[in-house]
Coordinates of C-alpha atoms in Angstrom, one line a residue:
X1441 CA 25.4 -26.9 57.1
X1442 CA 27.3 -29.6 55.2
X1443 CA 28.5 -28.8 51.7
X1444 CA 28.4 -32.4 50.4
X1445 CA 27.5 -33.8 47.0
X1446 CA 23.7 -33.7 47.6
X1447 CA 23.9 -30.0 48.5
X1448 CA 25.6 -29.2 45.2
X1449 CA 23.3 -31.5 43.2
X1450 CA 20.3 -29.7 44.7
X1451 CA 21.8 -26.3 44.0
X1452 CA 22.5 -27.4 40.4
X1453 CA 18.9 -28.6 39.8
X1454 CA 17.6 -25.5 41.5
X1455 CA 19.6 -23.3 39.1
X1456 CA 18.4 -25.4 36.1
X1457 CA 14.7 -25.0 37.2
X1458 CA 15.1 -21.2 37.8
X1459 CA 16.7 -20.8 34.3
X1460 CA 14.0 -22.7 32.6
X1461 CA 11.5 -20.6 34.4
X1462 CA 13.1 -17.3 33.4
X1463 CA 13.6 -18.7 29.8
X1464 CA 9.9 -19.5 29.3
X1465 CA 8.7 -16.2 30.6
X1466 CA 11.3 -14.4 28.3
X1467 CA 10.0 -16.4 25.3
X1468 CA 6.5 -15.4 26.1
X1469 CA 7.5 -11.7 26.4
X1470 CA 9.5 -12.0 23.1
X1471 CA 6.5 -13.5 21.3
X1472 CA 4.3 -10.6 22.8
X1473 CA 6.6 -7.9 21.5
X1474 CA 8.5 -9.1 18.4
X1475 CA 10.0 -5.7 17.7
X1476 CA 11.6 -5.2 21.0
X1477 CA 14.8 -3.2 21.2
X1478 CA 18.1 -4.6 22.5
X1479 CA 18.1 -2.2 25.5
X1480 CA 14.6 -3.4 26.5
X1481 CA 15.7 -7.0 26.1
X1482 CA 18.7 -6.4 28.4
X1483 CA 16.6 -4.6 30.9
X1484 CA 14.0 -7.5 31.1
X1485 CA 16.8 -10.0 31.4
X1486 CA 18.4 -8.0 34.2
X1487 CA 15.1 -7.8 36.1
X1488 CA 14.7 -11.6 35.8
X1489 CA 18.3 -12.2 36.7
X1490 CA 17.9 -10.0 39.8
X1491 CA 14.9 -11.9 41.0
X1492 CA 16.4 -15.3 40.2
X1493 CA 19.4 -14.2 42.3
X1494 CA 17.6 -12.6 45.3
X1495 CA 14.8 -15.2 45.8
X1496 CA 17.0 -18.1 46.9
X1497 CA 18.9 -15.8 49.2
X1498 CA 15.7 -14.6 50.8
X1499 CA 14.6 -18.1 51.2
X1500 CA 17.8 -19.1 53.0
X1501 CA 17.6 -16.0 55.2
X1502 CA 14.0 -16.8 56.2
X1503 CA 14.7 -20.4 56.8
X1504 CA 17.6 -19.7 59.1
X1505 CA 16.4 -16.7 61.0
X1506 CA 12.6 -16.7 61.4
X1507 CA 11.7 -20.3 61.0
X1508 CA 11.5 -21.0 64.8
X1509 CA 8.6 -18.5 65.1
X1510 CA 6.5 -20.7 62.8
X1511 CA 7.2 -24.1 64.4
X1512 CA 3.8 -24.0 66.1
X1513 CA 2.1 -24.0 62.6
X1514 CA 3.9 -27.1 61.3
X1515 CA 0.8 -29.3 61.9
X1516 CA -1.3 -27.1 59.6
X1517 CA 1.2 -27.0 56.6
X1518 CA -0.3 -30.1 54.9
X1519 CA -3.8 -28.8 55.3
X1520 CA -2.9 -25.3 53.9
X1521 CA -1.0 -26.9 51.0
X1522 CA -4.1 -29.2 50.3
X1523 CA -6.5 -26.2 50.5
X1524 CA -4.5 -24.1 48.1
X1525 CA -4.0 -26.9 45.5
X1526 CA -7.7 -27.9 45.8
X1527 CA -8.8 -24.3 45.2
X1528 CA -6.5 -23.9 42.3
X1529 CA -7.6 -27.2 40.7
X1530 CA -11.3 -26.5 41.3
X1531 CA -10.9 -23.0 39.7
X1532 CA -9.3 -24.5 36.6
X1533 CA -12.2 -27.1 36.3
X1534 CA -14.9 -24.3 36.7
X1535 CA -13.1 -22.1 34.2
X1536 CA -13.0 -24.9 31.7
X1537 CA -16.7 -25.6 31.9
X1538 CA -17.8 -22.0 32.0
X1539 CA -19.8 -21.2 29.0
X1540 CA -17.8 -18.4 27.2
X1541 CA -17.3 -18.1 23.5
X1542 CA -13.6 -17.3 23.3
X1543 CA -13.5 -17.5 19.5
X1544 CA -15.4 -14.3 19.0
X1545 CA -13.7 -12.4 21.7
X1546 CA -11.0 -10.0 20.8
X1547 CA -7.5 -10.7 22.3
X1548 CA -6.5 -8.5 25.2
X1549 CA -3.5 -6.5 24.2
X1550 CA -1.5 -5.4 27.3
X1551 CA 1.8 -3.7 27.1
X1552 CA 4.7 -5.1 29.1
X1553 CA 5.1 -2.2 31.6
X1554 CA 7.3 -2.1 34.7
X1555 CA 4.6 -3.4 37.1
X1556 CA 3.9 -6.4 34.9
X1557 CA 7.6 -7.1 34.6
X1558 CA 8.1 -7.0 38.4
X1559 CA 5.1 -9.3 38.9
X1560 CA 6.6 -11.7 36.3
X1561 CA 10.0 -11.5 38.0
X1562 CA 8.5 -12.4 41.4
X1563 CA 6.4 -15.1 40.0

């Protein structure tokens, strides 16, 4: 692997993107629980920091160790990506046109428990 300018530029922009992702989820959590204590804030920030640190390392590990097992599936990657994006887009369109009256519905109040926090960290 070459450590050239493009490598550092990509790493910089990856860090910026991960930081923006963690920031937006943190803002949403802060809006959800406006009376959060400092210890809880630090714990949530630590969970996000852990996942933002470990995910690129796992990605690098998988790319450099098990990628050769999946070389046979390279031809299917564009079709899998198309299928997933098509499904997500179609689901968004169907949900938009579904006849639900959201104005009369009560908002769902979920607490930010450890399970939800881990799911947010992975996502």
